[in-house]
Amino acid sequence: MIVWKNLDAAEAYKKLQAVQDAVRLRAVLDKDRVAAYSAPMACGLRYNYAAKKVDGRVLQLLQELADEQQLVEKYRALLAGEIINTGENRKVLHHLARGQLGADVVFQGKNMRQFYEEQRQKIADFAAKVHAGEIRGSTGKPFSTVTQIGIGGSDLGPRALYLALENWAAKNGKKKMDAHFISNVDPDDGAAVIASLNPEETLFILVSKSGVTQETLANELFVKSFLKKAGLDPAKHMIAVTSETSPLANNPAYLASFYMDDFIGGRFSSSSAVGGAVISLAFGPEVFACFLSGAAESDKMALETDIRKNAALLDALIGVYERNVLGFPATAVLPYSQALSRFPAHLQQADMESNGKQVNRFGEPLSYATGPVVFGEPGTNGQHSFYQLLHQGTDIIPLQFIGFLENQTGEDVEVDGSTSQMKLRANLAAQIVAFAKGKDDENPNKRFPGERPSSLISGKQLTPEVLGALLAHFENKIMFQGFTWNVNSFDQEGVQLGKKLTKNVLAGDMDETLAAYAGILGL
């Protein structure tokens, strides 16, 4: 029987609170520890946590915490289709959208696995026709560009995936179409993207699960106006990704409609039609299938109960220890791969929207910290930006590095005896050690205290399968942390109040305080 209880009610957590700063990295981090503190991940990736402030005693207590909080059992319940999103009384099925894990969940007579697979196949068939020139724009020209209109999870995840695979696809002959994204309701965003497009050859994807997302519908009208001014029929240049009950469904204003449902939250929707449409059109359906395969392999490994063999679970538990015992307020995601330039922004939403909660899954106030602030930037750019604070600031911020042996294009140059890729990897290795061990100096300005913990996810090359495994690792980490904190990681009430007040402003229904700020902004 599964029991949902707060973190501070767990006996293992009480034991952990007595184990603060048990590890001095400057003293213990050596080659033997680097070799020993490593866990396998899907698709050849590895999770190295040697530079984390944990030892055998802490790991044993984290294992006890995982067992006591029934983290893997709760994951199995999620996969079986139980109501895990208590705030909205919904199942959580983004894992099922990968197609290879989980039960055959049936809802109101509909087999959800079959539903997701049918939508994936519909997208694949549509993309194949676009690539073959069987589906064309209103002037008869074939589509060469796809542009996604969406915000939040309808933009951040798909955009991050596209950018992550763009160079790989070009190098491997998989690039079918260029992709662009319009998200911000600021008209300068839409105008800048549109200015770079040939409208006759552009297919737009409108993504809104509800069909009433204010920013997305405003951008849709912005795009339709652009198409009409160019003498084009918007209905022949636009498809919709939405729910079957939205006003966008089966609408003649779109070439085609592809569906998702309320069981897949926006920030977890890259595995659904939300990510599938743009990735299948840009790179081909087989590339999206490879991405899903890597994610499914990662999902399967997350079922392992031994935390040392379950990288997502281990990563999650170390994060809880850092947040709730060591008191660290934030986490930086630092990919040493330009292809992952928007990956930290996606994880920022996925993590902070999921676990930025102050009540538990039953609506009761919590007395402990939950989700950390998440931010990041690719290396080596970040080294010349905010690493100063990470090295010598007053807050210790745990770091999650990501690095690959090979770049995606094979293009490189040798300077001063080493290639650019070697320099990238050398910087990554150096930063891990510099953060952990620091440096003594008589000059206080040049003194580095060290003891800044980090982990490293490493692999050979960023491919579609590896990207899927990487995304699923972080999604599952977020899930496990939510289970540990006993929060509902799958609703997002925090975004609703601002939406409501925005409607009040536009309708002129304001109190005097809101009216005062609206007045400053010319409303």
Short mmCIF file of C-alpha atoms in Angstrom, two decimals:
data_model
loop_
_atom_site.label_atom_id
_atom_site.label_comp_id
_atom_site.label_asym_id
_atom_site.label_seq_id
_atom_site.Cartn_x
_atom_site.Cartn_y
_atom_site.Cartn_z
CA MET A 1 0.00 0.00 0.00
CA ILE A 2 1.34 3.41 -1.00
CA VAL A 3 1.47 6.07 1.72
CA TRP A 4 1.88 9.73 0.80
CA LYS A 5 3.65 11.59 3.61
CA ASN A 6 5.69 14.74 4.00
CA LEU A 7 9.47 14.66 3.91
CA ASP A 8 9.78 15.77 7.55
CA ALA A 9 7.68 12.80 8.65
CA ALA A 10 10.23 10.35 7.21
CA GLU A 11 12.57 8.71 9.71
CA ALA A 12 15.38 8.60 7.16
CA TYR A 13 15.14 12.36 6.68
CA LYS A 14 15.47 12.91 10.41
CA LYS A 15 18.66 10.85 10.33
CA LEU A 16 19.96 12.83 7.33
CA GLN A 17 19.54 16.11 9.17
CA ALA A 18 22.25 15.00 11.55
CA VAL A 19 24.68 14.46 8.66
CA GLN A 20 25.56 17.97 7.51
CA ASP A 21 28.66 18.71 5.47
CA ALA A 22 29.91 15.17 6.02
CA VAL A 23 32.29 15.36 3.04
CA ARG A 24 35.13 17.80 2.43
CA LEU A 25 35.72 17.60 -1.30
CA ARG A 26 39.16 19.13 -1.04
CA ALA A 27 40.22 16.15 1.05
CA VAL A 28 38.45 13.22 -0.58
CA LEU A 29 38.19 13.96 -4.32
CA ASP A 30 40.78 11.76 -6.05
CA LYS A 31 40.97 9.36 -9.00
CA ASP A 32 39.60 6.43 -6.99
CA ARG A 33 36.54 8.39 -5.92
CA VAL A 34 35.98 9.64 -9.49
CA ALA A 35 35.99 6.03 -10.68
CA ALA A 36 33.76 4.71 -7.90
CA TYR A 37 31.06 7.37 -7.71
CA SER A 38 29.48 6.73 -11.09
CA ALA A 39 26.12 5.34 -12.24
CA PRO A 40 25.04 4.07 -15.67
CA MET A 41 22.41 5.89 -17.68
CA ALA A 42 20.54 5.05 -20.87
CA CYS A 43 22.14 5.21 -24.32
CA GLY A 44 25.72 5.04 -23.07
CA LEU A 45 25.52 8.08 -20.80
CA ARG A 46 27.01 8.05 -17.32
CA TYR A 47 26.19 10.06 -14.21
CA ASN A 48 29.28 10.87 -12.13
CA TYR A 49 28.67 12.24 -8.64
CA ALA A 50 32.21 12.05 -7.22
CA ALA A 51 32.22 15.82 -6.72
CA LYS A 52 28.98 15.74 -4.72
CA LYS A 53 29.14 16.07 -0.92
CA VAL A 54 28.01 12.52 -0.22
CA ASP A 55 29.70 9.43 1.16
CA GLY A 56 28.66 5.88 1.94
CA ARG A 57 26.77 6.91 5.05
CA VAL A 58 24.78 9.63 3.24
CA LEU A 59 24.07 7.30 0.31
CA GLN A 60 22.74 4.63 2.66
CA LEU A 61 20.39 7.14 4.28
CA LEU A 62 19.27 8.35 0.86
CA GLN A 63 18.50 4.74 -0.03
CA GLU A 64 16.46 4.45 3.16
CA LEU A 65 14.64 7.66 2.26
CA ALA A 66 13.84 6.35 -1.24
CA ASP A 67 12.48 3.14 0.25
CA GLU A 68 10.52 4.85 3.02
CA GLN A 69 8.96 7.39 0.65
CA GLN A 70 8.22 4.55 -1.81
CA LEU A 71 9.57 6.54 -4.71
CA VAL A 72 9.81 3.74 -7.26
CA GLU A 73 6.46 2.31 -6.15
CA LYS A 74 4.88 5.72 -6.77
CA TYR A 75 6.49 5.83 -10.19
CA ARG A 76 4.98 2.40 -10.94
CA ALA A 77 1.58 3.70 -9.82
CA LEU A 78 1.97 6.62 -12.20
CA LEU A 79 2.80 4.24 -15.05
CA ALA A 80 -0.26 2.15 -14.18
CA GLY A 81 -2.51 5.16 -14.73
CA GLU A 82 -3.40 6.03 -11.14
CA ILE A 83 -4.51 9.61 -10.37
CA ILE A 84 -1.16 11.22 -9.49
CA ASN A 85 -2.06 14.83 -10.36
CA THR A 86 -4.31 15.36 -7.34
CA GLY A 87 -4.75 19.09 -7.92
CA GLU A 88 -6.56 18.49 -11.21
CA ASN A 89 -7.67 14.90 -10.54
CA ARG A 90 -5.74 13.59 -13.54
CA LYS A 91 -3.49 10.76 -14.58
CA VAL A 92 0.09 11.57 -15.63
CA LEU A 93 0.92 9.88 -18.93
CA HIS A 94 3.86 11.55 -20.64
CA HIS A 95 5.87 8.36 -20.14
CA LEU A 96 3.20 6.44 -22.04
CA ALA A 97 3.64 8.81 -25.00
CA ARG A 98 7.10 7.26 -25.50
CA GLY A 99 5.16 4.12 -26.45
CA GLN A 100 7.40 1.55 -24.81
CA LEU A 101 6.73 1.58 -21.07
CA GLY A 102 3.72 1.56 -18.81
CA ALA A 103 0.41 -0.25 -18.67
CA ASP A 104 -2.31 -0.13 -21.30
CA VAL A 105 -4.15 2.68 -19.55
CA VAL A 106 -7.81 2.95 -20.54
CA PHE A 107 -9.81 6.13 -19.94
CA GLN A 108 -13.50 6.40 -20.87
CA GLY A 109 -13.09 3.43 -23.16
CA LYS A 110 -10.03 4.85 -24.92
CA ASN A 111 -6.72 2.97 -24.86
CA MET A 112 -4.31 5.81 -24.22
CA ARG A 113 -1.25 3.99 -25.51
CA GLN A 114 -3.02 3.40 -28.82
CA PHE A 115 -4.20 7.02 -28.89
CA TYR A 116 -0.67 8.40 -28.53
CA GLU A 117 0.67 5.95 -31.09
CA GLU A 118 -2.10 6.85 -33.55
CA GLN A 119 -1.25 10.53 -33.23
CA ARG A 120 2.46 9.83 -33.74
CA GLN A 121 1.66 7.82 -36.86
CA LYS A 122 -0.67 10.53 -38.19
CA ILE A 123 2.12 13.06 -37.77
CA ALA A 124 4.59 10.72 -39.48
CA ASP A 125 2.24 10.24 -42.45
CA PHE A 126 1.59 13.98 -42.71
CA ALA A 127 5.31 14.79 -42.54
CA ALA A 128 6.08 12.24 -45.24
CA LYS A 129 3.55 13.87 -47.56
CA VAL A 130 4.98 17.31 -46.88
CA HIS A 131 8.51 16.09 -47.59
CA ALA A 132 7.34 14.39 -50.81
CA GLY A 133 5.63 17.58 -51.98
CA GLU A 134 2.18 16.02 -51.86
CA ILE A 135 1.03 18.71 -49.41
CA ARG A 136 1.87 22.23 -50.58
CA GLY A 137 1.10 25.84 -49.78
CA SER A 138 -1.66 27.90 -51.36
CA THR A 139 0.48 28.90 -54.38
CA GLY A 140 1.57 25.33 -55.05
CA LYS A 141 5.10 25.71 -53.79
CA PRO A 142 6.46 22.93 -51.52
CA PHE A 143 7.07 23.75 -47.86
CA SER A 144 10.70 24.32 -46.92
CA THR A 145 10.19 25.86 -43.47
CA VAL A 146 8.09 25.06 -40.41
CA THR A 147 7.31 27.60 -37.68
CA GLN A 148 5.82 26.66 -34.33
CA ILE A 149 3.50 29.09 -32.53
CA GLY A 150 3.20 28.31 -28.82
CA ILE A 151 4.34 29.40 -25.39
CA GLY A 152 5.66 27.71 -22.25
CA GLY A 153 5.78 23.96 -22.72
CA SER A 154 4.54 24.39 -26.29
CA ASP A 155 7.73 26.28 -27.08
CA LEU A 156 10.59 25.67 -24.64
CA GLY A 157 10.86 21.88 -24.99
CA PRO A 158 10.34 21.63 -28.77
CA ARG A 159 12.67 24.58 -29.38
CA ALA A 160 15.37 23.01 -27.17
CA LEU A 161 15.04 19.68 -29.01
CA TYR A 162 15.21 21.27 -32.45
CA LEU A 163 18.32 23.27 -31.61
CA ALA A 164 19.90 20.22 -29.99
CA LEU A 165 19.56 18.15 -33.17
CA GLU A 166 19.86 20.74 -35.94
CA ASN A 167 23.61 20.32 -36.56
CA TRP A 168 23.45 16.55 -36.07
CA ALA A 169 20.64 16.29 -38.62
CA ALA A 170 22.46 18.45 -41.18
CA LYS A 171 25.65 16.40 -40.81
CA ASN A 172 23.78 13.09 -41.15
CA GLY A 173 21.53 14.02 -44.06
CA LYS A 174 18.39 14.18 -41.89
CA LYS A 175 17.60 17.88 -42.21
CA LYS A 176 14.29 18.17 -44.07
CA MET A 177 13.08 21.66 -43.18
CA ASP A 178 14.26 24.69 -41.25
CA ALA A 179 12.30 25.41 -38.08
CA HIS A 180 11.48 28.67 -36.32
CA PHE A 181 9.51 29.46 -33.17
CA ILE A 182 7.20 32.30 -32.15
CA SER A 183 6.31 32.40 -28.46
CA ASN A 184 6.24 35.86 -26.89
CA VAL A 185 3.04 37.90 -27.25
CA ASP A 186 5.38 40.87 -27.79
CA PRO A 187 4.76 41.57 -31.50
CA ASP A 188 8.47 42.15 -32.02
CA ASP A 189 9.00 38.40 -31.58
CA GLY A 190 6.55 37.46 -34.32
CA ALA A 191 7.71 40.27 -36.59
CA ALA A 192 11.37 39.24 -36.32
CA VAL A 193 10.60 35.63 -37.20
CA ILE A 194 8.22 36.51 -40.01
CA ALA A 195 10.78 38.85 -41.57
CA SER A 196 13.08 35.87 -42.11
CA LEU A 197 10.45 33.66 -43.78
CA ASN A 198 9.30 33.02 -47.32
CA PRO A 199 5.54 32.84 -46.59
CA GLU A 200 4.73 30.75 -49.66
CA GLU A 201 7.01 27.98 -48.38
CA THR A 202 6.21 28.15 -44.65
CA LEU A 203 3.99 25.76 -42.71
CA PHE A 204 2.88 27.02 -39.28
CA ILE A 205 2.12 24.77 -36.30
CA LEU A 206 -0.32 26.29 -33.82
CA VAL A 207 0.09 24.58 -30.43
CA SER A 208 -2.48 25.11 -27.70
CA LYS A 209 -3.97 22.25 -25.70
CA SER A 210 -6.93 24.32 -24.56
CA GLY A 211 -7.31 26.23 -27.80
CA VAL A 212 -7.72 29.46 -25.82
CA THR A 213 -4.16 30.36 -24.76
CA GLN A 214 -4.18 34.16 -25.01
CA GLU A 215 -0.62 34.72 -26.21
CA THR A 216 -0.75 31.89 -28.74
CA LEU A 217 -4.05 32.98 -30.27
CA ALA A 218 -2.78 36.56 -30.53
CA ASN A 219 0.28 35.30 -32.40
CA GLU A 220 -1.92 33.13 -34.62
CA LEU A 221 -3.89 36.21 -35.72
CA PHE A 222 -0.59 38.07 -36.20
CA VAL A 223 0.62 35.30 -38.54
CA LYS A 224 -2.68 34.99 -40.37
CA SER A 225 -2.65 38.72 -41.05
CA PHE A 226 0.86 38.36 -42.47
CA LEU A 227 -0.23 35.50 -44.71
CA LYS A 228 -3.31 37.34 -45.97
CA LYS A 229 -1.24 40.43 -46.80
CA ALA A 230 0.99 38.16 -48.87
CA GLY A 231 -2.08 36.98 -50.78
CA LEU A 232 -2.02 33.51 -49.20
CA ASP A 233 -4.77 31.36 -47.68
CA PRO A 234 -3.87 30.79 -43.99
CA ALA A 235 -5.90 27.56 -43.96
CA LYS A 236 -3.39 26.04 -46.38
CA HIS A 237 -0.39 27.08 -44.31
CA MET A 238 -1.32 26.05 -40.78
CA ILE A 239 -1.83 22.89 -38.72
CA ALA A 240 -2.97 22.62 -35.11
CA VAL A 241 -1.76 20.57 -32.15
CA THR A 242 -4.48 20.66 -29.52
CA SER A 243 -6.92 18.58 -27.50
CA GLU A 244 -9.90 16.85 -29.08
CA THR A 245 -12.30 19.10 -27.15
CA SER A 246 -10.72 22.45 -28.03
CA PRO A 247 -12.15 24.88 -30.61
CA LEU A 248 -9.12 24.15 -32.80
CA ALA A 249 -10.06 20.47 -33.22
CA ASN A 250 -11.41 19.37 -36.60
CA ASN A 251 -11.41 23.00 -37.68
CA PRO A 252 -11.37 23.80 -41.42
CA ALA A 253 -9.06 26.72 -40.66
CA TYR A 254 -6.19 24.19 -40.49
CA LEU A 255 -4.71 21.70 -42.93
CA ALA A 256 -4.72 19.05 -40.20
CA SER A 257 -5.12 18.68 -36.44
CA PHE A 258 -3.10 16.42 -34.16
CA TYR A 259 -4.10 15.70 -30.60
CA MET A 260 -2.84 15.49 -27.05
CA ASP A 261 -4.82 15.46 -23.80
CA ASP A 262 -4.94 16.75 -20.24
CA PHE A 263 -2.88 13.81 -18.96
CA ILE A 264 0.30 15.31 -20.45
CA GLY A 265 1.35 18.62 -18.94
CA GLY A 266 2.84 21.23 -21.25
CA ARG A 267 6.33 21.08 -19.73
CA PHE A 268 6.33 17.28 -20.23
CA SER A 269 4.81 17.39 -23.73
CA SER A 270 7.89 17.15 -25.93
CA SER A 271 7.28 13.40 -26.26
CA SER A 272 3.76 14.03 -27.57
CA ALA A 273 2.44 15.71 -30.71
CA VAL A 274 3.69 19.03 -29.27
CA GLY A 275 7.28 18.03 -29.96
CA GLY A 276 6.53 15.31 -32.48
CA ALA A 277 5.06 17.56 -35.17
CA VAL A 278 7.93 20.02 -35.44
CA ILE A 279 10.69 17.41 -35.01
CA SER A 280 9.10 15.04 -37.54
CA LEU A 281 8.69 17.83 -40.08
CA ALA A 282 12.17 19.26 -39.52
CA PHE A 283 14.16 16.00 -39.36
CA GLY A 284 11.80 13.16 -40.29
CA PRO A 285 9.57 10.87 -38.22
CA GLU A 286 12.34 8.31 -37.78
CA VAL A 287 14.45 10.85 -35.88
CA PHE A 288 11.55 11.57 -33.52
CA ALA A 289 11.10 7.80 -33.06
CA CYS A 290 14.77 7.49 -32.08
CA PHE A 291 14.33 10.30 -29.56
CA LEU A 292 11.35 8.48 -28.03
CA SER A 293 13.34 5.24 -27.90
CA GLY A 294 16.11 6.88 -25.89
CA ALA A 295 13.58 8.40 -23.51
CA ALA A 296 11.85 5.04 -23.03
CA GLU A 297 15.19 3.36 -22.22
CA SER A 298 15.81 6.00 -19.57
CA ASP A 299 12.29 5.53 -18.18
CA LYS A 300 12.94 1.81 -17.82
CA MET A 301 16.18 2.34 -15.91
CA ALA A 302 14.29 4.64 -13.52
CA LEU A 303 12.43 1.58 -12.22
CA GLU A 304 15.57 0.24 -10.51
CA THR A 305 15.19 0.35 -6.72
CA ASP A 306 18.94 0.47 -5.95
CA ILE A 307 19.72 4.19 -6.09
CA ARG A 308 23.30 3.51 -7.22
CA LYS A 309 21.89 1.88 -10.35
CA ASN A 310 19.17 4.45 -10.93
CA ALA A 311 20.80 7.73 -11.97
CA ALA A 312 17.57 9.75 -12.08
CA LEU A 313 16.60 8.64 -8.58
CA LEU A 314 20.11 9.19 -7.23
CA ASP A 315 20.32 12.64 -8.82
CA ALA A 316 16.95 13.51 -7.30
CA LEU A 317 17.87 12.35 -3.80
CA ILE A 318 21.22 14.12 -3.79
CA GLY A 319 19.31 17.24 -4.84
CA VAL A 320 16.94 16.84 -1.90
CA TYR A 321 19.90 16.41 0.46
CA GLU A 322 21.49 19.57 -0.94
CA ARG A 323 18.24 21.55 -0.70
CA ASN A 324 16.88 20.39 2.63
CA VAL A 325 19.92 19.38 4.67
CA LEU A 326 22.77 21.47 3.27
CA GLY A 327 20.45 24.41 2.54
CA PHE A 328 21.57 25.23 -0.99
CA PRO A 329 18.99 27.46 -2.73
CA ALA A 330 19.62 26.91 -6.43
CA THR A 331 20.99 24.55 -9.08
CA ALA A 332 22.87 25.49 -12.24
CA VAL A 333 22.58 23.31 -15.36
CA LEU A 334 25.76 23.78 -17.42
CA PRO A 335 25.92 21.87 -20.73
CA TYR A 336 29.31 22.02 -22.43
CA SER A 337 27.56 21.66 -25.77
CA GLN A 338 26.26 24.58 -27.83
CA ALA A 339 23.56 22.25 -29.19
CA LEU A 340 22.00 22.31 -25.71
CA SER A 341 21.88 26.11 -25.63
CA ARG A 342 18.15 26.21 -24.74
CA PHE A 343 18.12 23.03 -22.65
CA PRO A 344 18.63 24.89 -19.33
CA ALA A 345 15.69 27.20 -20.15
CA HIS A 346 13.47 24.18 -20.75
CA LEU A 347 14.61 22.53 -17.50
CA GLN A 348 14.01 25.80 -15.69
CA GLN A 349 10.33 25.58 -16.58
CA ALA A 350 10.08 21.82 -16.12
CA ASP A 351 11.60 21.93 -12.63
CA MET A 352 10.37 25.24 -11.20
CA GLU A 353 6.82 24.90 -12.52
CA SER A 354 6.64 21.35 -11.19
CA ASN A 355 8.14 21.62 -7.73
CA GLY A 356 7.80 25.31 -6.91
CA LYS A 357 5.09 24.50 -4.37
CA GLN A 358 4.46 25.52 -0.73
CA VAL A 359 1.67 23.04 0.01
CA ASN A 360 1.68 19.26 -0.22
CA ARG A 361 -0.45 17.18 -2.56
CA PHE A 362 -3.36 17.48 -0.11
CA GLY A 363 -3.18 21.29 0.05
CA GLU A 364 -1.53 21.39 3.49
CA PRO A 365 1.27 23.96 4.16
CA LEU A 366 4.83 22.63 4.14
CA SER A 367 7.44 23.53 6.72
CA TYR A 368 10.46 22.74 4.52
CA ALA A 369 11.95 23.99 1.26
CA THR A 370 10.90 22.42 -2.03
CA GLY A 371 12.11 23.10 -5.58
CA PRO A 372 15.33 25.11 -6.05
CA VAL A 373 15.91 27.97 -8.45
CA VAL A 374 17.19 26.48 -11.72
CA PHE A 375 19.26 28.40 -14.27
CA GLY A 376 22.07 27.77 -16.70
CA GLU A 377 24.01 28.57 -19.84
CA PRO A 378 26.31 26.56 -22.10
CA GLY A 379 29.99 26.33 -21.31
CA THR A 380 32.30 27.95 -22.02
CA ASN A 381 30.05 31.04 -22.34
CA GLY A 382 28.93 30.79 -18.71
CA GLN A 383 32.55 30.84 -17.53
CA HIS A 384 32.78 34.42 -18.80
CA SER A 385 29.43 35.37 -17.30
CA PHE A 386 28.17 34.15 -13.90
CA TYR A 387 30.86 31.65 -12.86
CA GLN A 388 32.43 34.38 -10.70
CA LEU A 389 29.52 34.08 -8.27
CA LEU A 390 29.57 30.29 -8.48
CA HIS A 391 33.26 30.18 -7.53
CA GLN A 392 33.51 32.95 -4.95
CA GLY A 393 29.98 34.08 -4.09
CA THR A 394 28.45 33.79 -0.64
CA ASP A 395 25.93 31.11 -1.72
CA ILE A 396 27.00 27.62 -2.64
CA ILE A 397 25.11 26.57 -5.78
CA PRO A 398 25.29 22.90 -6.84
CA LEU A 399 26.20 22.39 -10.49
CA GLN A 400 25.05 19.86 -13.08
CA PHE A 401 27.54 19.60 -15.94
CA ILE A 402 26.82 17.84 -19.24
CA GLY A 403 29.59 17.01 -21.73
CA PHE A 404 30.36 14.89 -24.78
CA LEU A 405 33.55 13.44 -26.23
CA GLU A 406 32.63 14.39 -29.79
CA ASN A 407 30.88 17.34 -31.36
CA GLN A 408 28.00 16.82 -33.77
CA THR A 409 29.44 18.07 -37.04
CA GLY A 410 32.96 16.68 -37.00
CA GLU A 411 34.18 20.15 -37.97
CA ASP A 412 37.09 21.39 -35.87
CA VAL A 413 40.44 23.15 -35.97
CA GLU A 414 43.69 22.59 -34.11
CA VAL A 415 45.27 25.57 -32.35
CA ASP A 416 48.32 25.41 -30.07
CA GLY A 417 48.37 21.62 -30.16
CA SER A 418 44.71 20.92 -29.35
CA THR A 419 41.36 21.03 -31.14
CA SER A 420 38.44 23.21 -30.09
CA GLN A 421 36.56 20.15 -28.84
CA MET A 422 39.56 19.18 -26.71
CA LYS A 423 39.65 22.71 -25.31
CA LEU A 424 35.94 22.46 -24.49
CA ARG A 425 36.44 19.17 -22.62
CA ALA A 426 39.54 20.49 -20.87
CA ASN A 427 37.57 23.49 -19.62
CA LEU A 428 34.85 21.21 -18.29
CA ALA A 429 37.28 18.96 -16.40
CA ALA A 430 39.10 21.98 -15.01
CA GLN A 431 35.92 23.63 -13.77
CA ILE A 432 34.75 20.54 -11.88
CA VAL A 433 38.05 20.32 -9.99
CA ALA A 434 38.29 24.09 -9.47
CA PHE A 435 34.82 24.22 -7.95
CA ALA A 436 35.50 21.24 -5.71
CA LYS A 437 39.06 21.93 -4.53
CA GLY A 438 39.42 25.68 -4.90
CA LYS A 439 42.77 27.41 -4.36
CA ASP A 440 44.55 28.95 -1.38
CA ASP A 441 46.20 32.34 -1.83
CA GLU A 442 47.57 35.07 0.42
CA ASN A 443 45.51 37.56 -1.58
CA PRO A 444 41.85 37.14 -0.48
CA ASN A 445 40.62 38.22 -3.93
CA LYS A 446 42.44 35.27 -5.45
CA ARG A 447 41.37 32.75 -2.83
CA PHE A 448 38.88 30.10 -3.96
CA PRO A 449 37.15 28.29 -1.07
CA GLY A 450 36.16 25.26 -3.15
CA GLU A 451 33.59 22.83 -1.73
CA ARG A 452 31.22 23.70 -4.59
CA PRO A 453 29.55 20.36 -5.43
CA SER A 454 28.84 19.22 -8.98
CA SER A 455 27.78 16.21 -11.02
CA LEU A 456 28.72 15.27 -14.56
CA ILE A 457 26.58 13.58 -17.20
CA SER A 458 28.88 12.45 -20.00
CA GLY A 459 28.55 10.58 -23.27
CA LYS A 460 30.12 10.10 -26.66
CA GLN A 461 27.94 12.37 -28.80
CA LEU A 462 24.56 14.11 -28.66
CA THR A 463 22.27 12.05 -30.92
CA PRO A 464 18.45 11.75 -30.98
CA GLU A 465 18.54 8.70 -28.69
CA VAL A 466 20.93 10.39 -26.27
CA LEU A 467 18.79 13.54 -26.24
CA GLY A 468 15.73 11.46 -25.38
CA ALA A 469 17.60 9.74 -22.57
CA LEU A 470 18.87 13.06 -21.25
CA LEU A 471 15.44 14.69 -21.26
CA ALA A 472 13.80 11.70 -19.56
CA HIS A 473 16.54 11.66 -16.91
CA PHE A 474 15.65 15.18 -15.83
CA GLU A 475 11.90 14.64 -16.13
CA ASN A 476 12.21 11.60 -13.86
CA LYS A 477 14.49 13.44 -11.46
CA ILE A 478 11.82 16.14 -11.11
CA MET A 479 9.15 13.48 -10.56
CA PHE A 480 11.16 11.68 -7.86
CA GLN A 481 11.90 14.93 -6.04
CA GLY A 482 8.21 15.84 -6.08
CA PHE A 483 7.36 12.45 -4.61
CA THR A 484 10.02 12.93 -1.92
CA TRP A 485 8.68 16.38 -0.97
CA ASN A 486 5.09 15.06 -1.21
CA VAL A 487 4.06 17.82 -3.61
CA ASN A 488 1.98 17.55 -6.77
CA SER A 489 4.55 18.09 -9.52
CA PHE A 490 1.96 18.01 -12.28
CA ASP A 491 -0.22 21.09 -11.85
CA GLN A 492 0.77 24.75 -12.13
CA GLU A 493 -1.71 26.96 -10.32
CA GLY A 494 1.02 29.57 -9.91
CA VAL A 495 0.58 30.74 -13.51
CA GLN A 496 -3.18 31.24 -13.26
CA LEU A 497 -3.53 34.37 -11.11
CA GLY A 498 -1.53 36.55 -13.47
CA LYS A 499 -3.62 35.32 -16.41
CA LYS A 500 -6.85 36.22 -14.60
CA LEU A 501 -5.66 39.71 -13.68
CA THR A 502 -4.48 40.29 -17.26
CA LYS A 503 -8.01 39.59 -18.49
CA ASN A 504 -9.32 42.02 -15.88
CA VAL A 505 -6.97 44.73 -17.12
CA LEU A 506 -7.99 44.24 -20.75
CA ALA A 507 -11.66 44.23 -19.79
CA GLY A 508 -11.29 47.36 -17.64
CA ASP A 509 -12.38 45.47 -14.53
CA MET A 510 -9.67 46.61 -12.10
CA ASP A 511 -9.24 47.72 -8.51
CA GLU A 512 -7.39 50.99 -7.93
CA THR A 513 -3.97 49.37 -7.41
CA LEU A 514 -4.13 47.39 -10.64
CA ALA A 515 -5.51 50.45 -12.44
CA ALA A 516 -2.57 52.53 -11.21
CA TYR A 517 -0.02 50.15 -12.74
CA ALA A 518 -2.12 49.79 -15.89
CA GLY A 519 -2.10 53.56 -16.16
CA ILE A 520 1.70 53.71 -16.02
CA LEU A 521 1.71 51.31 -18.98
CA GLY A 522 -0.78 53.31 -20.97
CA LEU A 523 -3.75 50.99 -20.50
#
